[in-house]
PDB file of C-alpha atoms and ligand atoms in Angstrom:
ATOM      1  CA  UNK A   1      78.544 -82.924 -20.944  1.00 93.00           C
ATOM      2  CA  UNK A   2      76.892 -83.743 -17.648  1.00 97.00           C
ATOM      3  CA  UNK A   3      76.798 -80.669 -15.406  1.00 98.00           C
ATOM      4  CA  UNK A   4      79.102 -80.734 -12.375  1.00 98.00           C
ATOM      5  CA  UNK A   5      77.155 -80.214  -9.138  1.00 98.00           C
ATOM      6  CA  UNK A   6      78.983 -79.329  -5.936  1.00 98.00           C
ATOM      7  CA  UNK A   7      77.581 -80.647  -2.657  1.00 98.00           C
ATOM      8  CA  UNK A   8      79.114 -78.975   0.403  1.00 98.00           C
ATOM      9  CA  UNK A   9      79.598 -81.714   3.001  1.00 98.00           C
ATOM     10  CA  UNK A  10      78.815 -81.871   6.717  1.00 98.00           C
ATOM     11  CA  UNK A  11      81.124 -82.492   9.660  1.00 98.00           C
ATOM     12  CA  UNK A  12      80.766 -86.064  10.864  1.00 97.00           C
ATOM     13  CA  UNK A  13      82.818 -86.912  13.947  1.00 95.00           C
ATOM     14  CA  UNK A  14      83.647 -90.561  14.595  1.00 94.00           C
ATOM     15  CA  UNK A  15      85.697 -90.772  17.821  1.00 96.00           C
ATOM     16  CA  UNK A  16      89.009 -88.971  17.094  1.00 96.00           C
ATOM     17  CA  UNK A  17      88.298 -88.935  13.369  1.00 97.00           C
ATOM     18  CA  UNK A  18      86.539 -86.192  11.417  1.00 97.00           C
ATOM     19  CA  UNK A  19      84.821 -87.015   8.135  1.00 98.00           C
ATOM     20  CA  UNK A  20      83.245 -84.666   5.612  1.00 98.00           C
ATOM     21  CA  UNK A  21      80.196 -86.468   4.284  1.00 98.00           C
ATOM     22  CA  UNK A  22      76.987 -86.290   2.273  1.00 98.00           C
ATOM     23  CA  UNK A  23      74.008 -88.614   2.273  1.00 97.00           C
ATOM     24  CA  UNK A  24      73.934 -91.089  -0.613  1.00 98.00           C
ATOM     25  CA  UNK A  25      70.308 -90.225  -1.425  1.00 98.00           C
ATOM     26  CA  UNK A  26      71.378 -86.814  -2.838  1.00 98.00           C
ATOM     27  CA  UNK A  27      74.165 -88.120  -5.065  1.00 98.00           C
ATOM     28  CA  UNK A  28      71.870 -90.922  -6.299  1.00 98.00           C
ATOM     29  CA  UNK A  29      69.029 -88.529  -7.215  1.00 98.00           C
ATOM     30  CA  UNK A  30      71.431 -86.184  -9.056  1.00 98.00           C
ATOM     31  CA  UNK A  31      73.007 -89.134 -10.902  1.00 98.00           C
ATOM     32  CA  UNK A  32      69.558 -90.445 -11.927  1.00 98.00           C
ATOM     33  CA  UNK A  33      68.630 -86.979 -13.226  1.00 98.00           C
ATOM     34  CA  UNK A  34      71.750 -86.692 -15.432  1.00 98.00           C
ATOM     35  CA  UNK A  35      74.000 -84.604 -13.170  1.00 98.00           C
ATOM     36  CA  UNK A  36      77.578 -85.311 -12.057  1.00 98.00           C
ATOM     37  CA  UNK A  37      77.742 -84.729  -8.278  1.00 98.00           C
ATOM     38  CA  UNK A  38      81.000 -83.995  -6.420  1.00 98.00           C
ATOM     39  CA  UNK A  39      81.471 -83.542  -2.669  1.00 98.00           C
ATOM     40  CA  UNK A  40      83.104 -80.355  -1.364  1.00 98.00           C
ATOM     41  CA  UNK A  41      85.198 -80.578   1.845  1.00 98.00           C
ATOM     42  CA  UNK A  42      84.876 -78.020   4.665  1.00 98.00           C
ATOM     43  CA  UNK A  43      87.631 -75.835   6.201  1.00 98.00           C
ATOM     44  CA  UNK A  44      89.405 -75.114   2.892  1.00 98.00           C
ATOM     45  CA  UNK A  45      91.333 -71.898   2.230  1.00 98.00           C
ATOM     46  CA  UNK A  46      89.099 -69.381   0.498  1.00 97.00           C
ATOM     47  CA  UNK A  47      91.189 -69.435  -2.697  1.00 98.00           C
ATOM     48  CA  UNK A  48      90.980 -73.250  -2.723  1.00 98.00           C
ATOM     49  CA  UNK A  49      87.213 -73.086  -2.302  1.00 98.00           C
ATOM     50  CA  UNK A  50      87.105 -70.501  -5.098  1.00 98.00           C
ATOM     51  CA  UNK A  51      89.091 -72.816  -7.393  1.00 98.00           C
ATOM     52  CA  UNK A  52      86.462 -75.522  -6.844  1.00 98.00           C
ATOM     53  CA  UNK A  53      83.558 -73.098  -7.237  1.00 98.00           C
ATOM     54  CA  UNK A  54      84.921 -71.855 -10.582  1.00 98.00           C
ATOM     55  CA  UNK A  55      84.516 -75.354 -12.038  1.00 98.00           C
ATOM     56  CA  UNK A  56      80.940 -75.939 -10.860  1.00 98.00           C
ATOM     57  CA  UNK A  57      77.789 -75.786 -12.992  1.00 98.00           C
ATOM     58  CA  UNK A  58      75.477 -75.903  -9.967  1.00 98.00           C
ATOM     59  CA  UNK A  59      75.259 -76.098  -6.195  1.00 98.00           C
ATOM     60  CA  UNK A  60      73.191 -78.528  -4.116  1.00 98.00           C
ATOM     61  CA  UNK A  61      72.621 -77.651  -0.451  1.00 98.00           C
ATOM     62  CA  UNK A  62      71.787 -80.810   1.490  1.00 98.00           C
ATOM     63  CA  UNK A  63      69.853 -81.250   4.732  1.00 98.00           C
ATOM     64  CA  UNK A  64      71.363 -81.277   8.211  1.00 97.00           C
ATOM     65  CA  UNK A  65      71.810 -79.418  11.474  1.00 98.00           C
ATOM     66  CA  UNK A  66      70.786 -75.836  12.310  1.00 98.00           C
ATOM     67  CA  UNK A  67      72.407 -72.690  10.887  1.00 98.00           C
ATOM     68  CA  UNK A  68      74.083 -70.598  13.645  1.00 98.00           C
ATOM     69  CA  UNK A  69      71.535 -67.869  14.579  1.00 98.00           C
ATOM     70  CA  UNK A  70      74.306 -65.183  14.557  1.00 98.00           C
ATOM     71  CA  UNK A  71      74.192 -65.516  10.758  1.00 98.00           C
ATOM     72  CA  UNK A  72      70.740 -63.857  10.876  1.00 98.00           C
ATOM     73  CA  UNK A  73      71.439 -61.553  13.820  1.00 98.00           C
ATOM     74  CA  UNK A  74      70.008 -63.593  16.706  1.00 98.00           C
ATOM     75  CA  UNK A  75      71.348 -65.163  19.892  1.00 97.00           C
ATOM     76  CA  UNK A  76      71.289 -68.948  20.209  1.00 97.00           C
ATOM     77  CA  UNK A  77      67.946 -69.813  21.858  1.00 97.00           C
ATOM     78  CA  UNK A  78      67.684 -72.834  24.203  1.00 96.00           C
ATOM     79  CA  UNK A  79      65.431 -74.520  21.649  1.00 96.00           C
ATOM     80  CA  UNK A  80      67.945 -74.155  18.793  1.00 96.00           C
ATOM     81  CA  UNK A  81      69.502 -77.476  17.764  1.00 97.00           C
ATOM     82  CA  UNK A  82      73.009 -78.713  16.920  1.00 97.00           C
ATOM     83  CA  UNK A  83      75.253 -76.339  14.895  1.00 97.00           C
ATOM     84  CA  UNK A  84      78.179 -76.946  12.470  1.00 98.00           C
ATOM     85  CA  UNK A  85      80.033 -73.589  12.085  1.00 97.00           C
ATOM     86  CA  UNK A  86      82.572 -74.955   9.545  1.00 98.00           C
ATOM     87  CA  UNK A  87      79.681 -76.053   7.379  1.00 98.00           C
ATOM     88  CA  UNK A  88      77.894 -72.699   7.784  1.00 98.00           C
ATOM     89  CA  UNK A  89      81.030 -70.843   6.639  1.00 98.00           C
ATOM     90  CA  UNK A  90      81.594 -73.016   3.550  1.00 98.00           C
ATOM     91  CA  UNK A  91      77.936 -73.079   2.494  1.00 98.00           C
ATOM     92  CA  UNK A  92      77.379 -69.340   3.035  1.00 98.00           C
ATOM     93  CA  UNK A  93      80.482 -68.461   0.979  1.00 98.00           C
ATOM     94  CA  UNK A  94      79.559 -70.824  -1.893  1.00 98.00           C
ATOM     95  CA  UNK A  95      75.885 -69.770  -1.864  1.00 98.00           C
ATOM     96  CA  UNK A  96      76.718 -66.039  -1.953  1.00 98.00           C
ATOM     97  CA  UNK A  97      79.068 -66.614  -4.893  1.00 98.00           C
ATOM     98  CA  UNK A  98      76.341 -68.655  -6.613  1.00 98.00           C
ATOM     99  CA  UNK A  99      73.781 -65.866  -6.031  1.00 98.00           C
ATOM    100  CA  UNK A 100      76.167 -63.256  -7.478  1.00 98.00           C
ATOM    101  CA  UNK A 101      76.921 -65.342 -10.582  1.00 97.00           C
ATOM    102  CA  UNK A 102      73.432 -66.826 -11.089  1.00 97.00           C
ATOM    103  CA  UNK A 103      74.791 -70.346 -10.707  1.00 98.00           C
ATOM    104  CA  UNK A 104      71.803 -72.739 -10.460  1.00 98.00           C
ATOM    105  CA  UNK A 105      71.016 -73.789  -6.874  1.00 98.00           C
ATOM    106  CA  UNK A 106      68.871 -76.610  -5.511  1.00 98.00           C
ATOM    107  CA  UNK A 107      68.424 -76.398  -1.744  1.00 98.00           C
ATOM    108  CA  UNK A 108      66.753 -79.032   0.433  1.00 98.00           C
ATOM    109  CA  UNK A 109      65.612 -78.858   4.089  1.00 98.00           C
ATOM    110  CA  UNK A 110      68.503 -77.129   5.948  1.00 98.00           C
ATOM    111  CA  UNK A 111      69.371 -75.990   2.414  1.00 98.00           C
ATOM    112  CA  UNK A 112      66.256 -73.778   2.087  1.00 98.00           C
ATOM    113  CA  UNK A 113      67.121 -72.272   5.472  1.00 98.00           C
ATOM    114  CA  UNK A 114      70.782 -71.720   4.567  1.00 98.00           C
ATOM    115  CA  UNK A 115      69.834 -70.162   1.207  1.00 98.00           C
ATOM    116  CA  UNK A 116      67.345 -67.819   2.895  1.00 98.00           C
ATOM    117  CA  UNK A 117      69.981 -66.742   5.460  1.00 98.00           C
ATOM    118  CA  UNK A 118      72.694 -66.334   2.784  1.00 98.00           C
ATOM    119  CA  UNK A 119      70.353 -63.977   0.898  1.00 98.00           C
ATOM    120  CA  UNK A 120      69.457 -61.906   3.989  1.00 98.00           C
ATOM    121  CA  UNK A 121      66.441 -63.659   5.538  1.00 98.00           C
ATOM    122  CA  UNK A 122      65.886 -65.184   8.986  1.00 98.00           C
ATOM    123  CA  UNK A 123      64.601 -68.410  10.586  1.00 98.00           C
ATOM    124  CA  UNK A 124      62.389 -69.693  13.357  1.00 98.00           C
ATOM    125  CA  UNK A 125      64.866 -71.422  15.691  1.00 98.00           C
ATOM    126  CA  UNK A 126      62.103 -73.898  16.622  1.00 98.00           C
ATOM    127  CA  UNK A 127      58.692 -74.082  14.962  1.00 98.00           C
ATOM    128  CA  UNK A 128      56.979 -75.871  17.883  1.00 97.00           C
ATOM    129  CA  UNK A 129      58.119 -73.137  20.321  1.00 97.00           C
ATOM    130  CA  UNK A 130      57.682 -70.060  18.123  1.00 97.00           C
ATOM    131  CA  UNK A 131      54.686 -70.802  15.879  1.00 97.00           C
ATOM    132  CA  UNK A 132      51.412 -71.385  17.759  1.00 94.00           C
ATOM    133  CA  UNK A 133      49.157 -74.078  16.244  1.00 94.00           C
ATOM    134  CA  UNK A 134      51.801 -75.300  13.801  1.00 96.00           C
ATOM    135  CA  UNK A 135      51.503 -78.862  12.521  1.00 96.00           C
ATOM    136  CA  UNK A 136      54.152 -81.354  13.679  1.00 95.00           C
ATOM    137  CA  UNK A 137      57.027 -80.885  11.188  1.00 96.00           C
ATOM    138  CA  UNK A 138      59.924 -82.812  12.847  1.00 96.00           C
ATOM    139  CA  UNK A 139      60.787 -86.415  12.059  1.00 94.00           C
ATOM    140  CA  UNK A 140      59.003 -88.980  14.238  1.00 93.00           C
ATOM    141  CA  UNK A 141      61.405 -91.740  15.349  1.00 93.00           C
ATOM    142  CA  UNK A 142      60.514 -95.010  13.643  1.00 95.00           C
ATOM    143  CA  UNK A 143      58.708 -93.469  10.678  1.00 96.00           C
ATOM    144  CA  UNK A 144      60.228 -94.051   7.224  1.00 96.00           C
ATOM    145  CA  UNK A 145      61.998 -90.969   5.815  1.00 97.00           C
ATOM    146  CA  UNK A 146      59.455 -90.931   2.971  1.00 97.00           C
ATOM    147  CA  UNK A 147      56.521 -90.789   5.428  1.00 97.00           C
ATOM    148  CA  UNK A 148      54.018 -88.191   4.175  1.00 97.00           C
ATOM    149  CA  UNK A 149      53.508 -85.891   7.161  1.00 97.00           C
ATOM    150  CA  UNK A 150      51.456 -83.035   5.692  1.00 98.00           C
ATOM    151  CA  UNK A 151      50.150 -81.488   2.477  1.00 98.00           C
ATOM    152  CA  UNK A 152      51.609 -78.486   0.648  1.00 98.00           C
ATOM    153  CA  UNK A 153      49.995 -75.989  -1.719  1.00 98.00           C
ATOM    154  CA  UNK A 154      52.238 -74.854  -4.558  1.00 98.00           C
ATOM    155  CA  UNK A 155      52.044 -71.587  -6.554  1.00 98.00           C
ATOM    156  CA  UNK A 156      50.954 -72.570 -10.081  1.00 98.00           C
ATOM    157  CA  UNK A 157      53.377 -70.164 -11.791  1.00 96.00           C
ATOM    158  CA  UNK A 158      56.579 -71.546 -10.276  1.00 97.00           C
ATOM    159  CA  UNK A 159      59.519 -73.733 -11.269  1.00 97.00           C
ATOM    160  CA  UNK A 160      58.418 -76.062  -8.470  1.00 98.00           C
ATOM    161  CA  UNK A 161      54.875 -76.571  -9.837  1.00 98.00           C
ATOM    162  CA  UNK A 162      56.202 -77.115 -13.363  1.00 98.00           C
ATOM    163  CA  UNK A 163      58.863 -79.569 -12.141  1.00 98.00           C
ATOM    164  CA  UNK A 164      56.324 -81.614 -10.144  1.00 98.00           C
ATOM    165  CA  UNK A 165      53.389 -81.244 -12.552  1.00 97.00           C
ATOM    166  CA  UNK A 166      51.014 -80.440  -9.678  1.00 98.00           C
ATOM    167  CA  UNK A 167      50.051 -77.669  -7.252  1.00 98.00           C
ATOM    168  CA  UNK A 168      49.035 -79.908  -4.366  1.00 97.00           C
ATOM    169  CA  UNK A 169      50.741 -82.929  -2.847  1.00 95.00           C
ATOM    170  CA  UNK A 170      51.614 -84.753   0.346  1.00 97.00           C
ATOM    171  CA  UNK A 171      55.246 -84.484   1.479  1.00 98.00           C
ATOM    172  CA  UNK A 172      57.594 -85.787   4.155  1.00 98.00           C
ATOM    173  CA  UNK A 173      58.683 -83.414   6.914  1.00 98.00           C
ATOM    174  CA  UNK A 174      61.917 -83.745   8.917  1.00 97.00           C
ATOM    175  CA  UNK A 175      62.617 -80.232  10.163  1.00 98.00           C
ATOM    176  CA  UNK A 176      62.152 -78.272  13.387  1.00 97.00           C
ATOM    177  CA  UNK A 177      63.142 -74.898  11.903  1.00 98.00           C
ATOM    178  CA  UNK A 178      61.630 -72.888   9.042  1.00 98.00           C
ATOM    179  CA  UNK A 179      61.875 -69.534   7.263  1.00 98.00           C
ATOM    180  CA  UNK A 180      60.674 -66.581   9.392  1.00 98.00           C
ATOM    181  CA  UNK A 181      61.462 -63.504   7.257  1.00 98.00           C
ATOM    182  CA  UNK A 182      61.880 -64.236   3.558  1.00 98.00           C
ATOM    183  CA  UNK A 183      65.109 -62.964   1.975  1.00 98.00           C
ATOM    184  CA  UNK A 184      64.867 -60.107  -0.542  1.00 98.00           C
ATOM    185  CA  UNK A 185      64.954 -61.333  -4.135  1.00 98.00           C
ATOM    186  CA  UNK A 186      62.946 -64.479  -3.334  1.00 98.00           C
ATOM    187  CA  UNK A 187      59.291 -65.469  -3.379  1.00 98.00           C
ATOM    188  CA  UNK A 188      57.315 -68.125  -1.556  1.00 98.00           C
ATOM    189  CA  UNK A 189      56.240 -70.985  -3.842  1.00 98.00           C
ATOM    190  CA  UNK A 190      54.832 -73.529  -1.356  1.00 98.00           C
ATOM    191  CA  UNK A 191      53.251 -73.579   2.088  1.00 98.00           C
ATOM    192  CA  UNK A 192      51.966 -76.230   4.500  1.00 98.00           C
ATOM    193  CA  UNK A 193      48.327 -75.839   5.692  1.00 98.00           C
ATOM    194  CA  UNK A 194      49.618 -74.117   8.884  1.00 97.00           C
ATOM    195  CA  UNK A 195      51.365 -71.438   6.806  1.00 98.00           C
ATOM    196  CA  UNK A 196      54.909 -72.764   7.298  1.00 98.00           C
ATOM    197  CA  UNK A 197      57.008 -72.001   4.198  1.00 98.00           C
ATOM    198  CA  UNK A 198      57.836 -75.196   2.289  1.00 98.00           C
ATOM    199  CA  UNK A 199      59.239 -73.723  -0.958  1.00 98.00           C
ATOM    200  CA  UNK A 200      60.981 -70.567  -2.238  1.00 98.00           C
ATOM    201  CA  UNK A 201      62.540 -69.481  -5.534  1.00 98.00           C
ATOM    202  CA  UNK A 202      64.658 -66.578  -6.775  1.00 98.00           C
ATOM    203  CA  UNK A 203      62.575 -63.856  -8.435  1.00 96.00           C
ATOM    204  CA  UNK A 204      65.227 -63.277 -11.086  1.00 92.00           C
ATOM    205  CA  UNK A 205      64.042 -64.620 -14.461  1.00 87.00           C
ATOM    206  CA  UNK A 206      67.522 -65.868 -15.376  1.00 91.00           C
ATOM    207  CA  UNK A 207      68.510 -67.444 -12.080  1.00 96.00           C
ATOM    208  CA  UNK A 208      67.287 -70.938 -11.157  1.00 98.00           C
ATOM    209  CA  UNK A 209      67.468 -71.033  -7.353  1.00 98.00           C
ATOM    210  CA  UNK A 210      64.826 -73.456  -6.099  1.00 98.00           C
ATOM    211  CA  UNK A 211      64.476 -74.533  -2.491  1.00 98.00           C
ATOM    212  CA  UNK A 212      62.153 -76.925  -0.670  1.00 98.00           C
ATOM    213  CA  UNK A 213      61.682 -77.669   3.018  1.00 98.00           C
ATOM    214  CA  UNK A 214      60.736 -81.315   2.337  1.00 98.00           C
ATOM    215  CA  UNK A 215      63.040 -84.099   1.065  1.00 98.00           C
ATOM    216  CA  UNK A 216      62.196 -85.082  -2.546  1.00 98.00           C
ATOM    217  CA  UNK A 217      65.271 -87.381  -2.708  1.00 98.00           C
ATOM    218  CA  UNK A 218      63.606 -89.728  -0.194  1.00 98.00           C
ATOM    219  CA  UNK A 219      60.372 -89.922  -2.237  1.00 98.00           C
ATOM    220  CA  UNK A 220      61.639 -90.545  -5.790  1.00 97.00           C
ATOM    221  CA  UNK A 221      61.106 -94.320  -5.579  1.00 96.00           C
ATOM    222  CA  UNK A 222      57.402 -94.147  -4.684  1.00 94.00           C
ATOM    223  CA  UNK A 223      56.564 -90.893  -6.526  1.00 96.00           C
ATOM    224  CA  UNK A 224      58.480 -90.383  -9.807  1.00 94.00           C
ATOM    225  CA  UNK A 225      57.285 -86.740  -9.906  1.00 97.00           C
ATOM    226  CA  UNK A 226      59.831 -86.008  -7.157  1.00 98.00           C
ATOM    227  CA  UNK A 227      62.709 -86.715  -9.565  1.00 98.00           C
ATOM    228  CA  UNK A 228      61.257 -83.890 -11.689  1.00 98.00           C
ATOM    229  CA  UNK A 229      62.816 -81.381  -9.260  1.00 98.00           C
ATOM    230  CA  UNK A 230      66.296 -82.800  -9.969  1.00 98.00           C
ATOM    231  CA  UNK A 231      65.584 -82.913 -13.734  1.00 98.00           C
ATOM    232  CA  UNK A 232      64.566 -79.218 -13.656  1.00 98.00           C
ATOM    233  CA  UNK A 233      67.834 -78.374 -11.842  1.00 98.00           C
ATOM    234  CA  UNK A 234      69.918 -80.284 -14.440  1.00 98.00           C
ATOM    235  CA  UNK A 235      68.014 -78.579 -17.312  1.00 98.00           C
ATOM    236  CA  UNK A 236      68.701 -75.166 -15.763  1.00 98.00           C
ATOM    237  CA  UNK A 237      72.455 -75.896 -15.716  1.00 98.00           C
ATOM    238  CA  UNK A 238      72.441 -77.018 -19.375  1.00 98.00           C
ATOM    239  CA  UNK A 239      70.447 -73.918 -20.295  1.00 96.00           C
ATOM    240  CA  UNK A 240      72.879 -71.566 -18.496  1.00 95.00           C
ATOM    241  CA  UNK A 241      75.909 -73.267 -20.051  1.00 93.00           C
ATOM    242  CA  UNK A 242      74.405 -72.977 -23.560  1.00 93.00           C
ATOM    243  CA  UNK A 243      73.889 -69.240 -23.057  1.00 88.00           C
ATOM    244  CA  UNK A 244      77.504 -68.575 -22.030  1.00 84.00           C
TER     245      UNK A 244
HETATM  246 MN1  LIG B 301      57.167 -79.583   6.896  1.00 62.16          MN
END
């Protein structure tokens, strides 16, 4: 059976109307890799959210706006970006349940930041302000989303290196925040040349929780290795289900 992958949505306001949405690139990549993605609404009762979580084989955390700094014990700085508290609440709850139960997690862009905060780490609220001599990491208007902005070096002994089949590659970069203090229970698996963290994984041998700061889903059409990350996630869910 194809594993069921929950994608917590984001608040999208259209005049008087509120939508809960996800970008099509994530559902397409998961579908191509053999997963069955489902979108999870925000602002549900906790027991309703729990009823959905109980049916999931994995959790995908998509990109988006900034996590509220109170979630890692900081005030909102003037250089912090847009915030979606309903999304923070839903994603933090689901991610903490997933960490407790070793449910496979794939986290992308905001997702790596959310995962790090859910597990007890913290973030730079703005790389350009807080990290001297950092490379430009935010999206440049007009560039394609697959535009390769900088290189990354990947730890050879990591799920990420095995999934991609390489320890060095060029990636896109569409973020203005990054991990500051790494959460306990995780290790750094990729960095940009300026030291900014571009990949983390859970240390636990039996928990697949892989996170990247770049967007592999926007690069699968011109670099098939990028789909390898989604394949590794789907394999991890099959593996966990076979063991239970
Ligand atoms: Mn970057």
